Coordinates of C-alpha atoms and ligand atoms in Angstrom, one line a residue:
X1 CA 0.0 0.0 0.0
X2 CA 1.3 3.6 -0.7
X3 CA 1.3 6.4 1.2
X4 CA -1.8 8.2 -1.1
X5 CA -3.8 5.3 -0.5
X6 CA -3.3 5.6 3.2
X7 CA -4.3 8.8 3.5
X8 CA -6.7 8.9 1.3
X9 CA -8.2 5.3 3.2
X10 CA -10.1 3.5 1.0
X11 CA -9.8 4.9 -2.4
X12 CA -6.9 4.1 -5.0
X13 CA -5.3 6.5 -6.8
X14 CA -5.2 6.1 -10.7
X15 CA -2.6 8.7 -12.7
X16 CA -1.5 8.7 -16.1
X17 CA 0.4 12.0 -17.5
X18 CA 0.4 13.5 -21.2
X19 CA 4.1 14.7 -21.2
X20 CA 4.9 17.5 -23.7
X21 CA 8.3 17.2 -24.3
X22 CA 9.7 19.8 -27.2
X23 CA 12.4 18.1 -29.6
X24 CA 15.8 19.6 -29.4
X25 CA 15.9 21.1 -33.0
X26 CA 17.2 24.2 -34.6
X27 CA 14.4 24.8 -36.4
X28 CA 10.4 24.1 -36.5
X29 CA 8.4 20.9 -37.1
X30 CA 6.9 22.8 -40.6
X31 CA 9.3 25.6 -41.3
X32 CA 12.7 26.7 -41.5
X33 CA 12.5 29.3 -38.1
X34 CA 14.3 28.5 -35.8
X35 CA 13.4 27.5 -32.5
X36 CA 16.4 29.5 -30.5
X37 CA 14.9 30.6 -26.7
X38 CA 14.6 33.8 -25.2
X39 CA 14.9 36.1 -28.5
X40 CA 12.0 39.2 -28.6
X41 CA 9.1 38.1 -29.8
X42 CA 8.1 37.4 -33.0
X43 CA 11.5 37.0 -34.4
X44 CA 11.6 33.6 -35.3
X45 CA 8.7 33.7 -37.8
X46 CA 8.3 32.2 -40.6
X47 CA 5.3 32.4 -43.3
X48 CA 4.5 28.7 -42.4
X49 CA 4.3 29.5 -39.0
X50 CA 1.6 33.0 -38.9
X51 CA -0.4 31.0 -41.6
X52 CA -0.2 32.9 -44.2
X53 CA -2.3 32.0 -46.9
X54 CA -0.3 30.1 -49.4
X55 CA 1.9 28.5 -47.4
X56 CA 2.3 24.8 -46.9
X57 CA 4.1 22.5 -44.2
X58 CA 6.9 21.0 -45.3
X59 CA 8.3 18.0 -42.5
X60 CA 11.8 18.4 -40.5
X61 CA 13.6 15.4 -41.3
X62 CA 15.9 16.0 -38.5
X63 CA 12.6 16.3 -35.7
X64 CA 11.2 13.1 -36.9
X65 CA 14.4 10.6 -36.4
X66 CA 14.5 12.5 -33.2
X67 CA 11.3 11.3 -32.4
X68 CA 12.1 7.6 -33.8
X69 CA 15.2 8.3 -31.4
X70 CA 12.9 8.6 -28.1
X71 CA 10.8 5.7 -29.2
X72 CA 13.3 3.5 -29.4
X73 CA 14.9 4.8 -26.1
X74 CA 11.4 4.4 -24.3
X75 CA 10.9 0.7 -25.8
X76 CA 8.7 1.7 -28.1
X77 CA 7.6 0.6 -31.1
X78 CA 8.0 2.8 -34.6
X79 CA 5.7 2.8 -36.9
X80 CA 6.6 2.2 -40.5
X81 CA 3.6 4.2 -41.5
X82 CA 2.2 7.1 -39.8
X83 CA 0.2 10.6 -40.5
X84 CA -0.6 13.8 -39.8
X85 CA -4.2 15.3 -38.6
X86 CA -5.8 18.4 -37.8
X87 CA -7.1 19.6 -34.4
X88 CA -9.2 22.2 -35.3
X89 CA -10.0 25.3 -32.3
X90 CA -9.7 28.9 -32.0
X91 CA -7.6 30.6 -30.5
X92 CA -5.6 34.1 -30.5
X93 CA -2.2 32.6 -30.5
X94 CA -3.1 29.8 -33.2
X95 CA -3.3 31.4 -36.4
X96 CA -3.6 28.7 -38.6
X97 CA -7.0 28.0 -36.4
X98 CA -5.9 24.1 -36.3
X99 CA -2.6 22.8 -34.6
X100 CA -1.0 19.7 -36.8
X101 CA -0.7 16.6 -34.6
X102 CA -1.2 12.7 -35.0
X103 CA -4.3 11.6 -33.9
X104 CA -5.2 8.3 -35.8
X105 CA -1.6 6.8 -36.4
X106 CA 0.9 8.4 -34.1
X107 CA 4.6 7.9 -34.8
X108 CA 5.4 5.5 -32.0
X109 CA 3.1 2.6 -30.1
X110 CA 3.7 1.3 -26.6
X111 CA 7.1 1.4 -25.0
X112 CA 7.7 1.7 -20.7
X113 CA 9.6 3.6 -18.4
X114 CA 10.9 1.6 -15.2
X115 CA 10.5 3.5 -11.8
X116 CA 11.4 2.7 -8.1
X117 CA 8.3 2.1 -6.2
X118 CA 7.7 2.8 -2.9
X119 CA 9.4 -0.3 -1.6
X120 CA 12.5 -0.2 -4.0
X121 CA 11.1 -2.9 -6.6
X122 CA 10.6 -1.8 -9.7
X123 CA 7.5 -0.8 -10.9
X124 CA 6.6 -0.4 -14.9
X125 CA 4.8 2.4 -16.8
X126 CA 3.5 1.6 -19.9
X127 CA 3.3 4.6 -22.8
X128 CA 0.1 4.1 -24.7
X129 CA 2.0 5.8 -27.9
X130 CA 3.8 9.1 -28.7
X131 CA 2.7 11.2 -31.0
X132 CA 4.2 14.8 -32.9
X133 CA 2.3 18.2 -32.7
X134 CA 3.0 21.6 -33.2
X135 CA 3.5 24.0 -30.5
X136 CA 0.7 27.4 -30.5
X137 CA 1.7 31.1 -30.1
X138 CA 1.7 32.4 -26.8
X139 CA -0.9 35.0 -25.7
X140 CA 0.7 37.6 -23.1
X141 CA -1.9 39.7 -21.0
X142 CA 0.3 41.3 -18.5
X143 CA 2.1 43.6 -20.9
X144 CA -1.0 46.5 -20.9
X145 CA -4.1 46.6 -18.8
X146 CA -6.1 46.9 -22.1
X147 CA -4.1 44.6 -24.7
X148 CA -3.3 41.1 -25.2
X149 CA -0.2 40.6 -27.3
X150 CA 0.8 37.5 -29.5
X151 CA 4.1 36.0 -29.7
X152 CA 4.7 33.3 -32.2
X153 CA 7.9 32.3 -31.4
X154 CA 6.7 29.0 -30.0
X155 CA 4.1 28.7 -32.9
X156 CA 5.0 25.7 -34.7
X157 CA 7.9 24.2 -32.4
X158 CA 8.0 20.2 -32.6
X159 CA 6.5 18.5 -29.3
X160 CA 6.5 14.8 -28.8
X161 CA 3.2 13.8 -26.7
X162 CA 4.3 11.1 -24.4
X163 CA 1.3 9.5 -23.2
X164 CA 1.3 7.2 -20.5
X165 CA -1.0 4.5 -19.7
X166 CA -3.3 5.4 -16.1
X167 CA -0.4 3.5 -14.2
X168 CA 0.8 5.5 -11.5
X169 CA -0.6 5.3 -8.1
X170 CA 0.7 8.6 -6.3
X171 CA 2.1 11.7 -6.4
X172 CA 6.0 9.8 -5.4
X173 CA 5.9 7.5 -8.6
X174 CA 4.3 10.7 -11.2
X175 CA 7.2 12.5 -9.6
X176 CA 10.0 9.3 -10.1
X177 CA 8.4 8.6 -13.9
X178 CA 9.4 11.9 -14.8
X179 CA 12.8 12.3 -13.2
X180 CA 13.3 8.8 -14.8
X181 CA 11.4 10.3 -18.3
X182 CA 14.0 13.4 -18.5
X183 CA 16.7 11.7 -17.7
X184 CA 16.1 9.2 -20.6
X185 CA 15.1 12.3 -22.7
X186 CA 18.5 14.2 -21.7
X187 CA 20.7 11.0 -22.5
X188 CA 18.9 10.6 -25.9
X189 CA 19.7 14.6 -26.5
X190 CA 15.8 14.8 -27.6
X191 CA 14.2 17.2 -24.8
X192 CA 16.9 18.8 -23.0
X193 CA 14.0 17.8 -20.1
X194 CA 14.0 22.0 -18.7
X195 CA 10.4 22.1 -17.0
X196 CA 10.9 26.0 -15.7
X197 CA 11.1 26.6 -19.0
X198 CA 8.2 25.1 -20.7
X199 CA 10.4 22.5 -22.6
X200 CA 9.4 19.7 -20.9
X201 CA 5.3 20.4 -19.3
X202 CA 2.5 17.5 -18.6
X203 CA -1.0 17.3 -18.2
X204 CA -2.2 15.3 -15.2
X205 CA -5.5 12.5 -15.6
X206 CA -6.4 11.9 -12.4
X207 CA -9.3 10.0 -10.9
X208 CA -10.3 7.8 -7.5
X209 CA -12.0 4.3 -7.1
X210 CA -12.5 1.6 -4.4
X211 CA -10.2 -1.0 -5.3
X212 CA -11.8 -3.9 -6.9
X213 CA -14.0 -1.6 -8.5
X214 CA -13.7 0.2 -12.2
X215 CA -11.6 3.0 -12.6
X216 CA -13.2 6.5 -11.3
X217 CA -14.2 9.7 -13.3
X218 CA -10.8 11.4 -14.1
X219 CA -10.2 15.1 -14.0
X220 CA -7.3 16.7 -16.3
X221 CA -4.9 19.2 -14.9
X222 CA -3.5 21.0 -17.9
X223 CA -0.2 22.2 -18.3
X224 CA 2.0 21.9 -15.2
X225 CA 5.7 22.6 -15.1
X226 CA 7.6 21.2 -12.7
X227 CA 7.4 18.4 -10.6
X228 CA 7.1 19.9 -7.4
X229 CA 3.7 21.7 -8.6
X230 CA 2.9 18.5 -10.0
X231 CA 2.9 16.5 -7.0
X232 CA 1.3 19.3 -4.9
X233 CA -1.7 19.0 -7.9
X234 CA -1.8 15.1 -7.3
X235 CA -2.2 15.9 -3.5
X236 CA -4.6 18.1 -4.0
X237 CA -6.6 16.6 -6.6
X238 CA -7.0 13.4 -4.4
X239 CA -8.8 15.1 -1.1
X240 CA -10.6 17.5 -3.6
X241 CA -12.2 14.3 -5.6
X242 CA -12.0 12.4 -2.1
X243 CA -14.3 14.6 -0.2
X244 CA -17.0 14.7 -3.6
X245 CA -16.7 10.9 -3.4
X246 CA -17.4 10.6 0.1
X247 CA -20.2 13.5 0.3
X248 CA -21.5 10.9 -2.1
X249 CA -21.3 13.1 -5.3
X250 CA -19.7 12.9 -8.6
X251 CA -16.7 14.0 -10.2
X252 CA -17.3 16.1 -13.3
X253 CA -15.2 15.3 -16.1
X254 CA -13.4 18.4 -16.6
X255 CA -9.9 20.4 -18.0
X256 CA -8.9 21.9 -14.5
X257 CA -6.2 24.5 -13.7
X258 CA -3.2 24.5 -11.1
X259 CA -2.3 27.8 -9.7
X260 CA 1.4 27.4 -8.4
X261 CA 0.3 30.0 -5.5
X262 CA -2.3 28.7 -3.7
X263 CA -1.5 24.8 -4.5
X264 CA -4.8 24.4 -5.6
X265 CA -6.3 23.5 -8.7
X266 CA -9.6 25.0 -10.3
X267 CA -11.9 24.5 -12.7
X268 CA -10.9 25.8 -16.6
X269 CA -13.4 24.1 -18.8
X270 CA -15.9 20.7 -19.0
X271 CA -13.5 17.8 -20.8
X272 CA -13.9 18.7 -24.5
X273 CA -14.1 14.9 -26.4
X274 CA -12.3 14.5 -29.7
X275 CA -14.9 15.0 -31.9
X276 CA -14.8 18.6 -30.2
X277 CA -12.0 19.3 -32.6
X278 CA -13.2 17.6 -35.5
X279 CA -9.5 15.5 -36.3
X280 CA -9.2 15.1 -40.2
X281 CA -6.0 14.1 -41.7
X282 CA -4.0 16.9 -42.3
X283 CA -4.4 17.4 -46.8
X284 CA -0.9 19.1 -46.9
X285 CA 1.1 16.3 -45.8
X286 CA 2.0 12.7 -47.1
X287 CA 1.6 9.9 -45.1
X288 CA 5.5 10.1 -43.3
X289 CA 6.7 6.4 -43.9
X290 CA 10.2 5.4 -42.1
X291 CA 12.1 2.6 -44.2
X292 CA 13.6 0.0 -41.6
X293 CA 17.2 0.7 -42.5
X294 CA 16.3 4.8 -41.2
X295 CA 15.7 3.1 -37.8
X296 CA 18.3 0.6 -37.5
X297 CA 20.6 3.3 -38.3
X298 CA 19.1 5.8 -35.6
X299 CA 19.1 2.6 -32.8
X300 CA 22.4 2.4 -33.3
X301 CA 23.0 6.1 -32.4
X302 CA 20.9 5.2 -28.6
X303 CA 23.8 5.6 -26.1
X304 CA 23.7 3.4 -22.9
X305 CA 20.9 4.6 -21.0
X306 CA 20.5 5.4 -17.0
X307 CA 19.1 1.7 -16.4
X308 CA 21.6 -0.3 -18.0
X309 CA 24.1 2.2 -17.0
X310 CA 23.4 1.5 -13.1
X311 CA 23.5 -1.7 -13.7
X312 CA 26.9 -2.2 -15.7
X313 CA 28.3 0.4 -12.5
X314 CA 26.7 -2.2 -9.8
X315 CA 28.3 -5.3 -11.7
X316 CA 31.5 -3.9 -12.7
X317 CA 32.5 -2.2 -9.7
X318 CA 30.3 -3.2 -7.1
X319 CA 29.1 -0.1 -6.4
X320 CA 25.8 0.2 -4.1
X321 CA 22.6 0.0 -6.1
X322 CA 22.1 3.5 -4.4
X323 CA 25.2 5.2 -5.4
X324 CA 24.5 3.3 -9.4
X325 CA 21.3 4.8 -9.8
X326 CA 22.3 8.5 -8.4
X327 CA 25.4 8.5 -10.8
X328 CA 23.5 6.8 -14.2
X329 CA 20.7 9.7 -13.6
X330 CA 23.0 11.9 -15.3
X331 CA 25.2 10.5 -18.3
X332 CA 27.7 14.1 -18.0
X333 CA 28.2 12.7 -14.2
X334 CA 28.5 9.3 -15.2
X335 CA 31.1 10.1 -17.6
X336 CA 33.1 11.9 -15.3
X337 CA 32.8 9.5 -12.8
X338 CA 34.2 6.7 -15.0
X339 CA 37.0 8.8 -15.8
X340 CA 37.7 9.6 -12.7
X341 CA 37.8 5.8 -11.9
X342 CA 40.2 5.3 -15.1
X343 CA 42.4 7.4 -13.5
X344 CA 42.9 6.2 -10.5
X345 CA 43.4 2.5 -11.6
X346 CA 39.8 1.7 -12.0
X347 CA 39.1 -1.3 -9.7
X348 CA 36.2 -2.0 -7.2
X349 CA 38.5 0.0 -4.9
X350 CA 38.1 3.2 -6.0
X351 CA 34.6 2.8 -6.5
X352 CA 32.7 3.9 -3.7
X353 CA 35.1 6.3 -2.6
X354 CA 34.8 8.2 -5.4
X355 CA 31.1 7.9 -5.8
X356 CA 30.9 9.4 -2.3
X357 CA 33.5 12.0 -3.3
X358 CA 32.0 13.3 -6.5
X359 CA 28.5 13.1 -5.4
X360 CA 28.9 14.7 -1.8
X361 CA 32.4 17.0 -1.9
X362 CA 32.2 17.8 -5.4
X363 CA 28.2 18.2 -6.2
X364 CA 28.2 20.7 -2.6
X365 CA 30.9 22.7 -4.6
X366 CA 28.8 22.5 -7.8
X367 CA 25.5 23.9 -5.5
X368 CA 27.6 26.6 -3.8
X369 CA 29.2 28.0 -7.2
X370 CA 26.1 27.6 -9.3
X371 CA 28.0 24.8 -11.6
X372 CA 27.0 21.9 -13.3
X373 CA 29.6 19.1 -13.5
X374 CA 30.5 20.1 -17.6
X375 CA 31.3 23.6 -16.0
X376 CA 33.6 21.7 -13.1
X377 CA 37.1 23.4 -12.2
X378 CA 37.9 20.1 -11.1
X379 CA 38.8 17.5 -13.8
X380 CA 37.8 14.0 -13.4
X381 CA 41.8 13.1 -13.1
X382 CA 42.3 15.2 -10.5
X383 CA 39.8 13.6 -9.1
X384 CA 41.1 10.0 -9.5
X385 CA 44.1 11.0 -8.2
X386 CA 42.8 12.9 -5.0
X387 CA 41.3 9.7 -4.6
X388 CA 44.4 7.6 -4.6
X389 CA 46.2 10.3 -2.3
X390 CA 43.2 8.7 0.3
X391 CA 43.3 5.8 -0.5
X392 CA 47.3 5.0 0.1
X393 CA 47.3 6.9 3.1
X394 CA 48.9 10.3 1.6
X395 CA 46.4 12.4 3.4
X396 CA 43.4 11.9 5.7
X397 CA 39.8 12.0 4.4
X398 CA 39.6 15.8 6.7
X399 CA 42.8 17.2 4.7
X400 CA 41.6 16.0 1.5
X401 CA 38.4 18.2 1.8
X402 CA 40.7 21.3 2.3
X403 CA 42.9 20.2 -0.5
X404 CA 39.5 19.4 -2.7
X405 CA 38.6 23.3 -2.1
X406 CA 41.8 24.0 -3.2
X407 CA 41.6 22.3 -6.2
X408 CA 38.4 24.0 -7.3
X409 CA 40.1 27.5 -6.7
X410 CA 43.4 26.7 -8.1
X411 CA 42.8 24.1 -10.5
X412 CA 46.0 22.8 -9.6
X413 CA 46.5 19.3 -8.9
X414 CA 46.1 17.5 -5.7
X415 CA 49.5 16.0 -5.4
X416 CA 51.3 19.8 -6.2
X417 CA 48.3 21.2 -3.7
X418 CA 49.7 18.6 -0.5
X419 CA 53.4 19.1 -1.4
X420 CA 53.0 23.1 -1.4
X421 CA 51.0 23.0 1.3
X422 CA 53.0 20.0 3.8
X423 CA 50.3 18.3 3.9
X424 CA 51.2 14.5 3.6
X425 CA 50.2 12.7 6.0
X426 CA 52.5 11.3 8.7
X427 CA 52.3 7.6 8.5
X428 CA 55.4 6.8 10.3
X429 CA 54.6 4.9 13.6
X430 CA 58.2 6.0 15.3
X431 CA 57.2 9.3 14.8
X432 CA 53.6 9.6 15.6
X433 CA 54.6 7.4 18.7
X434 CA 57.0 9.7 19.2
X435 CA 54.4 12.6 19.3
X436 CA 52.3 10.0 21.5
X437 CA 54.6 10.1 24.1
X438 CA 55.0 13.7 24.8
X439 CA 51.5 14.1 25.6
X440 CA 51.4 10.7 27.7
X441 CA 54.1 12.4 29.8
X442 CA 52.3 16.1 29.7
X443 CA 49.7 14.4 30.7
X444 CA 50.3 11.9 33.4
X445 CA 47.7 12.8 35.9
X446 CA 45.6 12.0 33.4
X447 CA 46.9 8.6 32.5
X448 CA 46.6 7.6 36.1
X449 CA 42.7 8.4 35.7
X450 CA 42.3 6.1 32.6
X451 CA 44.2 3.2 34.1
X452 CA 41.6 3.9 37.0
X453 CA 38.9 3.3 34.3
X454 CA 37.9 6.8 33.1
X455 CA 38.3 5.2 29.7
X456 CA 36.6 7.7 27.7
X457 CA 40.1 10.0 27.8
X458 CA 41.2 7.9 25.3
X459 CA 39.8 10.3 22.7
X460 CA 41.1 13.0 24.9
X461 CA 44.9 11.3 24.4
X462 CA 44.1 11.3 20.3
X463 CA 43.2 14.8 20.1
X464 CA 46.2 15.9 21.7
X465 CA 48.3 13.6 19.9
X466 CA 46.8 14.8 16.4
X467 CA 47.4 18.8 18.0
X468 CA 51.1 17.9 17.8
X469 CA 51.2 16.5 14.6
X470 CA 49.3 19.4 13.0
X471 CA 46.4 16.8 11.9
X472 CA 48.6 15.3 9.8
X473 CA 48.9 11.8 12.0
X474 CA 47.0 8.8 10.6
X475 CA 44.5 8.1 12.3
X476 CA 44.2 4.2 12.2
X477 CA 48.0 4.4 13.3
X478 CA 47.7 6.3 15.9
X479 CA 44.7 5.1 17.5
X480 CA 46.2 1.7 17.3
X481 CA 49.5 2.8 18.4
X482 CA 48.0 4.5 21.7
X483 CA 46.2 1.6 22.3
X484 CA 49.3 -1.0 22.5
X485 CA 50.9 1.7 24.7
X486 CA 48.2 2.7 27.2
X487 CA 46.8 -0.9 27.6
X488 CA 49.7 -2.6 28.0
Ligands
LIG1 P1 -8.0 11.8 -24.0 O1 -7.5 11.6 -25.4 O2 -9.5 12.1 -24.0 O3 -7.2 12.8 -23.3 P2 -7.0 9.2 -23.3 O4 -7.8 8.0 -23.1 O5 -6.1 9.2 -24.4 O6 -8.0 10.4 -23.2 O7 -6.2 9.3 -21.9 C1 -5.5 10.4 -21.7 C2 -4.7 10.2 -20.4 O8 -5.6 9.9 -19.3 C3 -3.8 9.0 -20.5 O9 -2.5 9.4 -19.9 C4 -4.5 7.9 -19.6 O10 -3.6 7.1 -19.0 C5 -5.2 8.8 -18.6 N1 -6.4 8.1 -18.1 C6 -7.4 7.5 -18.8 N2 -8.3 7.1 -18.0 C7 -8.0 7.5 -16.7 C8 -8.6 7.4 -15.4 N3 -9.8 6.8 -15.2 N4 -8.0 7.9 -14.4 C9 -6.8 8.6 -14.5 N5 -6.2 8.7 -15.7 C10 -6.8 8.2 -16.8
LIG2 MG1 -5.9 14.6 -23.3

């Protein structure tokens, strides 16, 4: 059982998202514009794209293998035949006064994403299909108190409609199925996956039943863009459709709003059907038919992706399941990581020391300076070698965090950075016992105590010990050393 069923008692949950994910293109799904972000508005405009009479779509080659190229990633199936339809509806920002999208025979059937569930197994989602669409204008009402402006920028961009099947059961596993879906979509260099700004946005089905029973009356929440509003819409939507249920009312079938500042969604418009929009296959396009030799040749450009990545790291190296998953979410951190363990001799070893390394030390330096790991001061063979320096005892786990800050502000390497600096550890025992022995004798008084069992000065002996030696004593040595001494 999951944590929305428990609180919402007796009802399941049933989800299933409509992901608009925008292809990573340079120009438009019908036209030559291109699709660059953040430009004024209304530059990138082309004919095709205000609908100027005349003009005709003409298909981007490059947006459909991309397309193929997520299918194949998501276990899909492609097509060999599919085609193009028109939604027909008005609106300000949609000149053409239809939006081009696949309704009867979209690009891509089935395919699954594999999430944790809530007891680390793995739980499936199926995709019902994907399909391509055009992108509308944008209407902008906060520019004059009497005016609504149109930007067309957008107009015409290539989406892919992932569409799931209603398999999620709470707001945790709509909110790992789309970390998983970016991810995926960011290895495949497809959607670059950026919800804050619109490139990656999903509508949310949602809808409550007593298990055992059919599947409730689902509600849609249109358009949210980022995962943390999404799972505040989940939560929301359950006790809103919860409370209906149990007054013993229904749900309405209805397009519903989230408002990111009260959490809360609200009611936009009763659930239009399809024959609302009248779908006819779009008379300005062939059917788009994908020879089997134009697939084989894009699966062979699919890189590795997060699953079998994990699971190549958990075999090969033995790293924690854990510490796989954390570093295959990201293949720019899984490269680096793998360098890094190149460098230091590879080996089961190195493994989880530099897992913890890169993804505690380093990452806390990449979320105080505002970097992403390609933007790193620190190159992953630095990093291999800090990690030997630990490893073989050079310097201690606490002087390697100083000489790791180092690092980032003089991108200088670790072994120069401990030689400048002195700071190689002291692993001889003659001299740490050496040091050892000066504070037994400063301290005499306070051996007596410990021999009359105040045995927690021990640590007391150690700090002392580590005073003289500037930190630099090892640890293991010393502890063992004081041991044999004060023991005896
Ligand atoms: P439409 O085309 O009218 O939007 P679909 O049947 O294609 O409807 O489903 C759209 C989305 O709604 C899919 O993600 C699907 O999984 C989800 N869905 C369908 N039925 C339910 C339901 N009863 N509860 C929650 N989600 C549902
Ligand atoms: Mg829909």
């Amino acid at each position: 059982m999951n944590c929305a069923e428990e609180s919402s008692g007796e009802w399941e949950v049933v989800i299933g998202l409509e992901v608009h994910a925008q292809i990573i293109s340079d120009s438009k799904l019908f036209s030559f514009a291109s699709t660059k972000f953040g430009v004024s508005p209304n530059e990138n405009v082309s004919f095709v794209d205000a609908a100027l009479p005349g003009t005709l779509p003409v298909i981007n080659s490059f947006c459909i293998d991309q397309a193929v190229k997520t299918g194949l990633g998501l276990n899909g199936t492609v097509n060999p035949v599919s085609s193009f339809d028109r939604k027909n509806y008005f609106y300000a920002d949609l000149p053409q006064g239809y939006q081009i999208s696949q309704f009867y025979h979209p690009i891509i059937s089935g395919g699954y994403v594999d999430i944790e569930d809530a007891n680390g197994g793995k739980k499936r989602i199926n995709i019902d299909h994907i399909h391509l669409e055009q992108d509308a204008g944008k209407s902008i009402h906060d520019q004059s108190p009497a005016k609504s402006f149109i930007d067309l920028n957008r107009s015409g961009i290539a989406l892919m409609e992932i569409v799931t099947k209603p398999d999620m059961r709470s707001a945790e596993e709509v909110a790992a199925f789309l970390r998983k879906l970016r991810s995926i979509l960011r290895y495949l260099k497809t959607c670059d996956g950026n919800m804050d700004e619109g490139s990656m946005r999903a509508d949310l089905n949602i809808s409550l039943h007593r298990p055992g029973t059919e599947f409730g009356t689902r509600t849609e929440v249109k358009n949210v863009n980022s995962i943390k509003f999404l799972t505040t819409a989940v939560n929301f939507e359950i006790e809103r459709q919860r409370e209906i249920l149990e007054s013993g009312r229904e749900i309405d079938q209805e397009t519903r709003l989230f408002d990111s500042a009260t959490g809360k969604t609200r009611c936009m418009r009763s659930k239009e059907d399809a024959h609302d929009y009248r779908y006819f296959p779009e008379p300005d396009l062939p059917p788009l038919i994908l020879e089997q030799s134009r697939v084989d040749a894009i699966r062979k450009t699919i890189p590795e992706l997060p699953d079998a990545k994990s699971e190549r790291l958990q075999r090969e190296y033995g790293l924690p399941r854990y510490d796989a998953c954390l570093i295959a979410s990201q293949k720019e951190v899984a490269d680096f990581y793998e360098k890094a363990l190149d460098s230091a001799g590879k080996g089961a070893d190195f493994a989880k020391l530099l897992s913890n390394w890169i993804t505690v030390e380093l990452f806390s330096l990449f979320n105080r300076y505002g970097k992403t790991v390609e933007e790193s001061r620190i190159s992953p063979e630095d990093m291999g070698e800090l990690a030997v320096l630990i490893k073989t005892d050079v310097i201690s786990g606490k002087t390697a965090k100083e000489v790791l800050e180092f690092m980032w502000k003089t991108q200088k390497s670790p072994s120069r950075i401990v030689a400048e600096k002195g700071w190689e550890q002291i692993t001889s025992s003659a001299s740490i016992e050496a040091a050892l022995k000066e504070v037994l004798d400063e301290h005499s008084d306070k051996v007596a105590e410990y021999k009359n069992g105040k045995t927690k000065l021990f640590g007391f002996f150690i700090g002392q010990a580590m005073k003289k030696t500037e930190g630099k004593a090892n640890a293991q040595i010393l502890n063992d050393l004081l041991r044999k001494i004060i023991d005896a």
